[in-house]
Each structure stands twice: as structure tokens, then as C-alpha cells.
């Protein structure tokens, strides 16, 4: 079964972005760049990532990972 990455149709360009697992509402990461949030979300939703459906939201939370690579490794 394919998993889905949910994102608002209009995402603000500035701010921090939180990636959340939708089934459990578990926060996967918070990053500063939207392209990194998308990369993390795509991997998390993939078969290898194993998180199922995920959601990207803008937030004011502190950044946890600098980019995709720091999250992945």
C-alpha cells in the first residue's frame, strides 16, 4: 500500500517545517528548509522509511535537524 505525503496547497516560504507521522501524531523532524522537509517526508513515507502517511506543516518549533542528511544519518 502506498503512503502519502500531505502538505498545504500554499505553504509559507519562511519559517520552520515539522514532519509528523499521521497515524500516531509522532513528530519525525523539524527543519528550516522546505525542500529538506519534503525530502524527509518522502523518505519517511516510503517503504524503507516505514512511517506510513506523513504531513508537513509550518511551525514555530526549534529546528531539530539541519537538513535531510543530518536527519538520515
PDB file of N, CA, C and O in Angstrom:
ATOM      1  N   UNK A   1       0.835  -1.177   0.000  1.00  0.00           N
ATOM      2  CA  UNK A   1       0.000   0.000   0.000  1.00  0.00           C
ATOM      3  C   UNK A   1       0.884   1.246   0.000  1.00  0.00           C
ATOM      4  O   UNK A   1       1.840   1.344   0.767  1.00  0.00           O
ATOM      5  N   UNK A   2       0.560   2.196  -0.833  1.00  0.00           N
ATOM      6  CA  UNK A   2       1.341   3.427  -0.942  1.00  0.00           C
ATOM      7  C   UNK A   2       0.989   4.382   0.187  1.00  0.00           C
ATOM      8  O   UNK A   2      -0.157   4.487   0.603  1.00  0.00           O
ATOM      9  N   UNK A   3       1.993   5.068   0.694  1.00  0.00           N
ATOM     10  CA  UNK A   3       1.780   6.092   1.711  1.00  0.00           C
ATOM     11  C   UNK A   3       1.780   7.462   1.042  1.00  0.00           C
ATOM     12  O   UNK A   3       2.331   7.648  -0.033  1.00  0.00           O
ATOM     13  N   UNK A   4       1.196   8.434   1.708  1.00  0.00           N
ATOM     14  CA  UNK A   4       1.007   9.761   1.125  1.00  0.00           C
ATOM     15  C   UNK A   4       1.696  10.804   1.987  1.00  0.00           C
ATOM     16  O   UNK A   4       1.697  10.714   3.213  1.00  0.00           O
ATOM     17  N   UNK A   5       2.283  11.811   1.315  1.00  0.00           N
ATOM     18  CA  UNK A   5       2.825  12.984   1.989  1.00  0.00           C
ATOM     19  C   UNK A   5       1.808  14.103   1.813  1.00  0.00           C
ATOM     20  O   UNK A   5       1.493  14.489   0.693  1.00  0.00           O
ATOM     21  N   UNK A   6       1.270  14.594   2.917  1.00  0.00           N
ATOM     22  CA  UNK A   6       0.305  15.686   2.883  1.00  0.00           C
ATOM     23  C   UNK A   6       1.021  17.007   3.143  1.00  0.00           C
ATOM     24  O   UNK A   6       1.888  17.076   4.016  1.00  0.00           O
ATOM     25  N   UNK A   7       0.625  18.020   2.380  1.00  0.00           N
ATOM     26  CA  UNK A   7       1.205  19.351   2.510  1.00  0.00           C
ATOM     27  C   UNK A   7       0.142  20.358   2.105  1.00  0.00           C
ATOM     28  O   UNK A   7      -0.640  20.109   1.182  1.00  0.00           O
ATOM     29  N   UNK A   8       0.112  21.496   2.768  1.00  0.00           N
ATOM     30  CA  UNK A   8      -0.854  22.538   2.410  1.00  0.00           C
ATOM     31  C   UNK A   8      -0.636  22.970   0.960  1.00  0.00           C
ATOM     32  O   UNK A   8       0.497  22.972   0.465  1.00  0.00           O
ATOM     33  N   UNK A   9      -1.722  23.322   0.282  1.00  0.00           N
ATOM     34  CA  UNK A   9      -1.629  23.756  -1.113  1.00  0.00           C
ATOM     35  C   UNK A   9      -0.752  24.991  -1.253  1.00  0.00           C
ATOM     36  O   UNK A   9      -0.024  25.146  -2.224  1.00  0.00           O
ATOM     37  N   UNK A  10      -0.818  25.879  -0.277  1.00  0.00           N
ATOM     38  CA  UNK A  10       0.030  27.075  -0.260  1.00  0.00           C
ATOM     39  C   UNK A  10       0.839  27.018   1.030  1.00  0.00           C
ATOM     40  O   UNK A  10       0.298  27.209   2.119  1.00  0.00           O
ATOM     41  N   UNK A  11       2.121  26.721   0.878  1.00  0.00           N
ATOM     42  CA  UNK A  11       2.995  26.607   2.046  1.00  0.00           C
ATOM     43  C   UNK A  11       3.817  27.882   2.177  1.00  0.00           C
ATOM     44  O   UNK A  11       4.452  28.299   1.205  1.00  0.00           O
ATOM     45  N   UNK A  12       3.810  28.536   3.341  1.00  0.00           N
ATOM     46  CA  UNK A  12       4.620  29.742   3.532  1.00  0.00           C
ATOM     47  C   UNK A  12       6.093  29.453   3.265  1.00  0.00           C
ATOM     48  O   UNK A  12       6.599  28.388   3.623  1.00  0.00           O
ATOM     49  N   UNK A  13       6.770  30.401   2.636  1.00  0.00           N
ATOM     50  CA  UNK A  13       8.173  30.219   2.273  1.00  0.00           C
ATOM     51  C   UNK A  13       9.110  30.390   3.457  1.00  0.00           C
ATOM     52  O   UNK A  13      10.233  29.906   3.427  1.00  0.00           O
ATOM     53  N   UNK A  14       8.690  31.084   4.486  1.00  0.00           N
ATOM     54  CA  UNK A  14       9.562  31.334   5.632  1.00  0.00           C
ATOM     55  C   UNK A  14       9.054  30.592   6.863  1.00  0.00           C
ATOM     56  O   UNK A  14       7.856  30.396   7.024  1.00  0.00           O
ATOM     57  N   UNK A  15       9.980  30.207   7.707  1.00  0.00           N
ATOM     58  CA  UNK A  15       9.617  29.536   8.945  1.00  0.00           C
ATOM     59  C   UNK A  15      10.288  28.194   9.056  1.00  0.00           C
ATOM     60  O   UNK A  15      11.183  27.864   8.285  1.00  0.00           O
ATOM     61  N   UNK A  16       9.851  27.397   9.998  1.00  0.00           N
ATOM     62  CA  UNK A  16      10.339  26.039  10.181  1.00  0.00           C
ATOM     63  C   UNK A  16       9.225  25.085   9.774  1.00  0.00           C
ATOM     64  O   UNK A  16       8.046  25.438   9.793  1.00  0.00           O
ATOM     65  N   UNK A  17       9.612  23.870   9.425  1.00  0.00           N
ATOM     66  CA  UNK A  17       8.649  22.897   8.922  1.00  0.00           C
ATOM     67  C   UNK A  17       8.744  21.615   9.736  1.00  0.00           C
ATOM     68  O   UNK A  17       9.821  21.072   9.929  1.00  0.00           O
ATOM     69  N   UNK A  18       7.604  21.163  10.198  1.00  0.00           N
ATOM     70  CA  UNK A  18       7.506  19.949  11.010  1.00  0.00           C
ATOM     71  C   UNK A  18       6.966  18.821  10.145  1.00  0.00           C
ATOM     72  O   UNK A  18       5.981  18.983   9.424  1.00  0.00           O
ATOM     73  N   UNK A  19       7.591  17.658  10.241  1.00  0.00           N
ATOM     74  CA  UNK A  19       7.117  16.463   9.552  1.00  0.00           C
ATOM     75  C   UNK A  19       6.567  15.535  10.635  1.00  0.00           C
ATOM     76  O   UNK A  19       7.263  15.210  11.606  1.00  0.00           O
ATOM     77  N   UNK A  20       5.310  15.136  10.481  1.00  0.00           N
ATOM     78  CA  UNK A  20       4.616  14.352  11.503  1.00  0.00           C
ATOM     79  C   UNK A  20       4.044  13.078  10.893  1.00  0.00           C
ATOM     80  O   UNK A  20       3.478  13.104   9.796  1.00  0.00           O
ATOM     81  N   UNK A  21       4.175  11.979  11.622  1.00  0.00           N
ATOM     82  CA  UNK A  21       3.546  10.719  11.232  1.00  0.00           C
ATOM     83  C   UNK A  21       2.063  10.828  11.571  1.00  0.00           C
ATOM     84  O   UNK A  21       1.698  11.134  12.710  1.00  0.00           O
ATOM     85  N   UNK A  22       1.202  10.629  10.598  1.00  0.00           N
ATOM     86  CA  UNK A  22      -0.220  10.885  10.803  1.00  0.00           C
ATOM     87  C   UNK A  22      -0.907   9.838  11.681  1.00  0.00           C
ATOM     88  O   UNK A  22      -1.811  10.170  12.440  1.00  0.00           O
ATOM     89  N   UNK A  23      -0.494   8.609  11.600  1.00  0.00           N
ATOM     90  CA  UNK A  23      -1.139   7.544  12.366  1.00  0.00           C
ATOM     91  C   UNK A  23      -1.002   7.764  13.871  1.00  0.00           C
ATOM     92  O   UNK A  23      -1.942   7.595  14.632  1.00  0.00           O
ATOM     93  N   UNK A  24       0.213   8.167  14.292  1.00  0.00           N
ATOM     94  CA  UNK A  24       0.484   8.287  15.728  1.00  0.00           C
ATOM     95  C   UNK A  24       0.660   9.724  16.194  1.00  0.00           C
ATOM     96  O   UNK A  24       0.821   9.962  17.386  1.00  0.00           O
ATOM     97  N   UNK A  25       0.699  10.666  15.268  1.00  0.00           N
ATOM     98  CA  UNK A  25       0.950  12.076  15.552  1.00  0.00           C
ATOM     99  C   UNK A  25       2.362  12.286  16.108  1.00  0.00           C
ATOM    100  O   UNK A  25       2.649  13.269  16.767  1.00  0.00           O
ATOM    101  N   UNK A  26       3.255  11.345  15.816  1.00  0.00           N
ATOM    102  CA  UNK A  26       4.648  11.418  16.260  1.00  0.00           C
ATOM    103  C   UNK A  26       5.418  12.377  15.359  1.00  0.00           C
ATOM    104  O   UNK A  26       5.344  12.282  14.141  1.00  0.00           O
ATOM    105  N   UNK A  27       6.162  13.304  15.967  1.00  0.00           N
ATOM    106  CA  UNK A  27       6.970  14.224  15.180  1.00  0.00           C
ATOM    107  C   UNK A  27       8.213  13.496  14.687  1.00  0.00           C
ATOM    108  O   UNK A  27       8.943  12.894  15.481  1.00  0.00           O
ATOM    109  N   UNK A  28       8.432  13.548  13.388  1.00  0.00           N
ATOM    110  CA  UNK A  28       9.589  12.897  12.779  1.00  0.00           C
ATOM    111  C   UNK A  28      10.789  13.842  12.809  1.00  0.00           C
ATOM    112  O   UNK A  28      11.897  13.432  13.126  1.00  0.00           O
ATOM    113  N   UNK A  29      10.574  15.102  12.475  1.00  0.00           N
ATOM    114  CA  UNK A  29      11.648  16.092  12.495  1.00  0.00           C
ATOM    115  C   UNK A  29      11.079  17.487  12.330  1.00  0.00           C
ATOM    116  O   UNK A  29       9.918  17.659  11.949  1.00  0.00           O
ATOM    117  N   UNK A  30      11.925  18.482  12.599  1.00  0.00           N
ATOM    118  CA  UNK A  30      11.640  19.878  12.288  1.00  0.00           C
ATOM    119  C   UNK A  30      12.881  20.435  11.610  1.00  0.00           C
ATOM    120  O   UNK A  30      13.991  20.283  12.135  1.00  0.00           O
ATOM    121  N   UNK A  31      12.697  21.046  10.443  1.00  0.00           N
ATOM    122  CA  UNK A  31      13.813  21.604   9.678  1.00  0.00           C
ATOM    123  C   UNK A  31      13.484  23.024   9.234  1.00  0.00           C
ATOM    124  O   UNK A  31      12.330  23.436   9.252  1.00  0.00           O
ATOM    125  N   UNK A  32      14.518  23.755   8.813  1.00  0.00           N
ATOM    126  CA  UNK A  32      14.338  25.147   8.408  1.00  0.00           C
ATOM    127  C   UNK A  32      13.966  25.300   6.940  1.00  0.00           C
ATOM    128  O   UNK A  32      13.326  26.278   6.562  1.00  0.00           O
ATOM    129  N   UNK A  33      14.349  24.355   6.097  1.00  0.00           N
ATOM    130  CA  UNK A  33      14.129  24.496   4.653  1.00  0.00           C
ATOM    131  C   UNK A  33      13.007  23.571   4.173  1.00  0.00           C
ATOM    132  O   UNK A  33      12.971  22.387   4.524  1.00  0.00           O
ATOM    133  N   UNK A  34      12.133  24.111   3.358  1.00  0.00           N
ATOM    134  CA  UNK A  34      11.007  23.331   2.836  1.00  0.00           C
ATOM    135  C   UNK A  34      11.478  22.158   1.987  1.00  0.00           C
ATOM    136  O   UNK A  34      10.910  21.072   2.077  1.00  0.00           O
ATOM    137  N   UNK A  35      12.531  22.343   1.183  1.00  0.00           N
ATOM    138  CA  UNK A  35      12.996  21.228   0.344  1.00  0.00           C
ATOM    139  C   UNK A  35      13.524  20.076   1.197  1.00  0.00           C
ATOM    140  O   UNK A  35      13.354  18.908   0.843  1.00  0.00           O
ATOM    141  N   UNK A  36      14.131  20.379   2.356  1.00  0.00           N
ATOM    142  CA  UNK A  36      14.566  19.313   3.257  1.00  0.00           C
ATOM    143  C   UNK A  36      13.369  18.634   3.918  1.00  0.00           C
ATOM    144  O   UNK A  36      13.362  17.416   4.096  1.00  0.00           O
ATOM    145  N   UNK A  37      12.356  19.398   4.272  1.00  0.00           N
ATOM    146  CA  UNK A  37      11.136  18.819   4.843  1.00  0.00           C
ATOM    147  C   UNK A  37      10.494  17.858   3.850  1.00  0.00           C
ATOM    148  O   UNK A  37      10.052  16.761   4.233  1.00  0.00           O
ATOM    149  N   UNK A  38      10.459  18.251   2.592  1.00  0.00           N
ATOM    150  CA  UNK A  38       9.882  17.374   1.557  1.00  0.00           C
ATOM    151  C   UNK A  38      10.707  16.108   1.377  1.00  0.00           C
ATOM    152  O   UNK A  38      10.150  15.015   1.217  1.00  0.00           O
ATOM    153  N   UNK A  39      12.031  16.231   1.397  1.00  0.00           N
ATOM    154  CA  UNK A  39      12.898  15.060   1.239  1.00  0.00           C
ATOM    155  C   UNK A  39      12.714  14.089   2.404  1.00  0.00           C
ATOM    156  O   UNK A  39      12.603  12.872   2.206  1.00  0.00           O
ATOM    157  N   UNK A  40      12.676  14.602   3.625  1.00  0.00           N
ATOM    158  CA  UNK A  40      12.467  13.754   4.803  1.00  0.00           C
ATOM    159  C   UNK A  40      11.092  13.089   4.734  1.00  0.00           C
ATOM    160  O   UNK A  40      10.960  11.885   4.987  1.00  0.00           O
ATOM    161  N   UNK A  41      10.079  13.859   4.379  1.00  0.00           N
ATOM    162  CA  UNK A  41       8.715  13.320   4.302  1.00  0.00           C
ATOM    163  C   UNK A  41       8.610  12.226   3.244  1.00  0.00           C
ATOM    164  O   UNK A  41       7.984  11.182   3.484  1.00  0.00           O
ATOM    165  N   UNK A  42       9.225  12.446   2.082  1.00  0.00           N
ATOM    166  CA  UNK A  42       9.187  11.419   1.026  1.00  0.00           C
ATOM    167  C   UNK A  42       9.835  10.127   1.496  1.00  0.00           C
ATOM    168  O   UNK A  42       9.310   9.034   1.278  1.00  0.00           O
ATOM    169  N   UNK A  43      10.993  10.252   2.144  1.00  0.00           N
ATOM    170  CA  UNK A  43      11.665   9.042   2.612  1.00  0.00           C
ATOM    171  C   UNK A  43      10.859   8.375   3.729  1.00  0.00           C
ATOM    172  O   UNK A  43      10.679   7.154   3.731  1.00  0.00           O
ATOM    173  N   UNK A  44      10.373   9.165   4.686  1.00  0.00           N
ATOM    174  CA  UNK A  44       9.605   8.609   5.804  1.00  0.00           C
ATOM    175  C   UNK A  44       8.365   7.863   5.315  1.00  0.00           C
ATOM    176  O   UNK A  44       7.992   6.837   5.880  1.00  0.00           O
ATOM    177  N   UNK A  45       7.738   8.367   4.268  1.00  0.00           N
ATOM    178  CA  UNK A  45       6.526   7.739   3.735  1.00  0.00           C
ATOM    179  C   UNK A  45       6.825   6.546   2.835  1.00  0.00           C
ATOM    180  O   UNK A  45       5.926   5.769   2.526  1.00  0.00           O
ATOM    181  N   UNK A  46       8.081   6.388   2.444  1.00  0.00           N
ATOM    182  CA  UNK A  46       8.440   5.280   1.556  1.00  0.00           C
ATOM    183  C   UNK A  46       8.442   3.955   2.313  1.00  0.00           C
ATOM    184  O   UNK A  46       8.376   3.909   3.551  1.00  0.00           O
ATOM    185  N   UNK A  47       8.546   2.871   1.567  1.00  0.00           N
ATOM    186  CA  UNK A  47       8.614   1.537   2.174  1.00  0.00           C
ATOM    187  C   UNK A  47       9.820   1.445   3.112  1.00  0.00           C
ATOM    188  O   UNK A  47       9.723   0.881   4.201  1.00  0.00           O
ATOM    189  N   UNK A  48      10.956   2.015   2.711  1.00  0.00           N
ATOM    190  CA  UNK A  48      12.164   1.975   3.540  1.00  0.00           C
ATOM    191  C   UNK A  48      12.011   2.814   4.807  1.00  0.00           C
ATOM    192  O   UNK A  48      12.544   2.469   5.851  1.00  0.00           O
ATOM    193  N   UNK A  49      11.288   3.926   4.714  1.00  0.00           N
ATOM    194  CA  UNK A  49      11.093   4.801   5.871  1.00  0.00           C
ATOM    195  C   UNK A  49      10.136   4.212   6.882  1.00  0.00           C
ATOM    196  O   UNK A  49      10.300   4.358   8.093  1.00  0.00           O
ATOM    197  N   UNK A  50       9.085   3.564   6.392  1.00  0.00           N
ATOM    198  CA  UNK A  50       8.174   2.825   7.250  1.00  0.00           C
ATOM    199  C   UNK A  50       7.228   3.628   8.126  1.00  0.00           C
ATOM    200  O   UNK A  50       6.638   3.079   9.037  1.00  0.00           O
ATOM    201  N   UNK A  51       7.057   4.920   7.861  1.00  0.00           N
ATOM    202  CA  UNK A  51       6.189   5.738   8.723  1.00  0.00           C
ATOM    203  C   UNK A  51       4.749   5.825   8.257  1.00  0.00           C
ATOM    204  O   UNK A  51       3.905   6.357   8.968  1.00  0.00           O
ATOM    205  N   UNK A  52       4.445   5.347   7.091  1.00  0.00           N
ATOM    206  CA  UNK A  52       3.090   5.491   6.571  1.00  0.00           C
ATOM    207  C   UNK A  52       2.849   6.919   6.116  1.00  0.00           C
ATOM    208  O   UNK A  52       3.774   7.627   5.714  1.00  0.00           O
ATOM    209  N   UNK A  53       1.601   7.365   6.183  1.00  0.00           N
ATOM    210  CA  UNK A  53       1.261   8.721   5.754  1.00  0.00           C
ATOM    211  C   UNK A  53       1.903   9.743   6.680  1.00  0.00           C
ATOM    212  O   UNK A  53       1.912   9.568   7.896  1.00  0.00           O
ATOM    213  N   UNK A  54       2.441  10.806   6.079  1.00  0.00           N
ATOM    214  CA  UNK A  54       3.077  11.868   6.860  1.00  0.00           C
ATOM    215  C   UNK A  54       2.545  13.223   6.404  1.00  0.00           C
ATOM    216  O   UNK A  54       1.984  13.359   5.308  1.00  0.00           O
ATOM    217  N   UNK A  55       2.723  14.218   7.250  1.00  0.00           N
ATOM    218  CA  UNK A  55       2.222  15.562   6.980  1.00  0.00           C
ATOM    219  C   UNK A  55       3.334  16.571   7.222  1.00  0.00           C
ATOM    220  O   UNK A  55       4.084  16.458   8.189  1.00  0.00           O
ATOM    221  N   UNK A  56       3.425  17.571   6.334  1.00  0.00           N
ATOM    222  CA  UNK A  56       4.356  18.682   6.504  1.00  0.00           C
ATOM    223  C   UNK A  56       3.541  19.916   6.873  1.00  0.00           C
ATOM    224  O   UNK A  56       2.595  20.268   6.173  1.00  0.00           O
ATOM    225  N   UNK A  57       3.917  20.552   7.985  1.00  0.00           N
ATOM    226  CA  UNK A  57       3.257  21.777   8.446  1.00  0.00           C
ATOM    227  C   UNK A  57       4.308  22.822   8.762  1.00  0.00           C
ATOM    228  O   UNK A  57       5.400  22.490   9.224  1.00  0.00           O
ATOM    229  N   UNK A  58       3.944  24.084   8.589  1.00  0.00           N
ATOM    230  CA  UNK A  58       4.800  25.170   9.059  1.00  0.00           C
ATOM    231  C   UNK A  58       4.616  25.253  10.563  1.00  0.00           C
ATOM    232  O   UNK A  58       3.527  25.031  11.084  1.00  0.00           O
ATOM    233  N   UNK A  59       5.720  25.559  11.286  1.00  0.00           N
ATOM    234  CA  UNK A  59       5.641  25.641  12.741  1.00  0.00           C
ATOM    235  C   UNK A  59       6.655  26.648  13.268  1.00  0.00           C
ATOM    236  O   UNK A  59       7.497  27.141  12.522  1.00  0.00           O
ATOM    237  N   UNK A  60       6.563  26.925  14.545  1.00  0.00           N
ATOM    238  CA  UNK A  60       7.498  27.828  15.215  1.00  0.00           C
ATOM    239  C   UNK A  60       8.476  27.045  16.091  1.00  0.00           C
ATOM    240  O   UNK A  60       9.264  27.640  16.814  1.00  0.00           O
ATOM    241  N   UNK A  61       8.420  25.740  16.057  1.00  0.00           N
ATOM    242  CA  UNK A  61       9.267  24.900  16.902  1.00  0.00           C
ATOM    243  C   UNK A  61      10.736  25.022  16.525  1.00  0.00           C
ATOM    244  O   UNK A  61      11.081  25.388  15.401  1.00  0.00           O
ATOM    245  N   UNK A  62      11.583  24.683  17.469  1.00  0.00           N
ATOM    246  CA  UNK A  62      13.028  24.709  17.245  1.00  0.00           C
ATOM    247  C   UNK A  62      13.422  23.660  16.205  1.00  0.00           C
ATOM    248  O   UNK A  62      12.865  22.557  16.164  1.00  0.00           O
ATOM    249  N   UNK A  63      14.403  24.001  15.370  1.00  0.00           N
ATOM    250  CA  UNK A  63      14.917  23.075  14.360  1.00  0.00           C
ATOM    251  C   UNK A  63      15.635  21.924  15.055  1.00  0.00           C
ATOM    252  O   UNK A  63      16.457  22.135  15.944  1.00  0.00           O
ATOM    253  N   UNK A  64      15.298  20.703  14.651  1.00  0.00           N
ATOM    254  CA  UNK A  64      15.914  19.501  15.221  1.00  0.00           C
ATOM    255  C   UNK A  64      17.064  19.016  14.338  1.00  0.00           C
ATOM    256  O   UNK A  64      18.096  18.607  14.839  1.00  0.00           O
ATOM    257  N   UNK A  65      16.865  19.053  13.023  1.00  0.00           N
ATOM    258  CA  UNK A  65      17.888  18.622  12.071  1.00  0.00           C
ATOM    259  C   UNK A  65      18.155  19.753  11.078  1.00  0.00           C
ATOM    260  O   UNK A  65      17.225  20.444  10.671  1.00  0.00           O
ATOM    261  N   UNK A  66      19.425  19.904  10.675  1.00  0.00           N
ATOM    262  CA  UNK A  66      19.793  20.976   9.746  1.00  0.00           C
ATOM    263  C   UNK A  66      19.334  20.700   8.322  1.00  0.00           C
ATOM    264  O   UNK A  66      19.028  21.633   7.579  1.00  0.00           O
ATOM    265  N   UNK A  67      19.314  19.436   7.932  1.00  0.00           N
ATOM    266  CA  UNK A  67      18.941  19.079   6.562  1.00  0.00           C
ATOM    267  C   UNK A  67      18.597  17.588   6.511  1.00  0.00           C
ATOM    268  O   UNK A  67      18.614  16.903   7.529  1.00  0.00           O
ATOM    269  N   UNK A  68      18.301  17.105   5.311  1.00  0.00           N
ATOM    270  CA  UNK A  68      17.937  15.697   5.141  1.00  0.00           C
ATOM    271  C   UNK A  68      19.054  14.775   5.608  1.00  0.00           C
ATOM    272  O   UNK A  68      18.813  13.793   6.307  1.00  0.00           O
ATOM    273  N   UNK A  69      20.292  15.086   5.222  1.00  0.00           N
ATOM    274  CA  UNK A  69      21.416  14.224   5.556  1.00  0.00           C
ATOM    275  C   UNK A  69      21.616  14.094   7.067  1.00  0.00           C
ATOM    276  O   UNK A  69      21.886  13.005   7.568  1.00  0.00           O
ATOM    277  N   UNK A  70      21.474  15.193   7.805  1.00  0.00           N
ATOM    278  CA  UNK A  70      21.657  15.108   9.260  1.00  0.00           C
ATOM    279  C   UNK A  70      20.527  14.301   9.896  1.00  0.00           C
ATOM    280  O   UNK A  70      20.739  13.636  10.924  1.00  0.00           O
ATOM    281  N   UNK A  71      19.352  14.329   9.311  1.00  0.00           N
ATOM    282  CA  UNK A  71      18.244  13.502   9.808  1.00  0.00           C
ATOM    283  C   UNK A  71      18.487  12.030   9.473  1.00  0.00           C
ATOM    284  O   UNK A  71      18.321  11.162  10.315  1.00  0.00           O
ATOM    285  N   UNK A  72      18.903  11.769   8.247  1.00  0.00           N
ATOM    286  CA  UNK A  72      19.071  10.398   7.775  1.00  0.00           C
ATOM    287  C   UNK A  72      20.207   9.670   8.483  1.00  0.00           C
ATOM    288  O   UNK A  72      20.088   8.517   8.836  1.00  0.00           O
ATOM    289  N   UNK A  73      21.288  10.376   8.682  1.00  0.00           N
ATOM    290  CA  UNK A  73      22.477   9.733   9.292  1.00  0.00           C
ATOM    291  C   UNK A  73      22.502  10.033  10.751  1.00  0.00           C
ATOM    292  O   UNK A  73      22.967   9.446  11.580  1.00  0.00           O
TER     293      UNK A  73
END
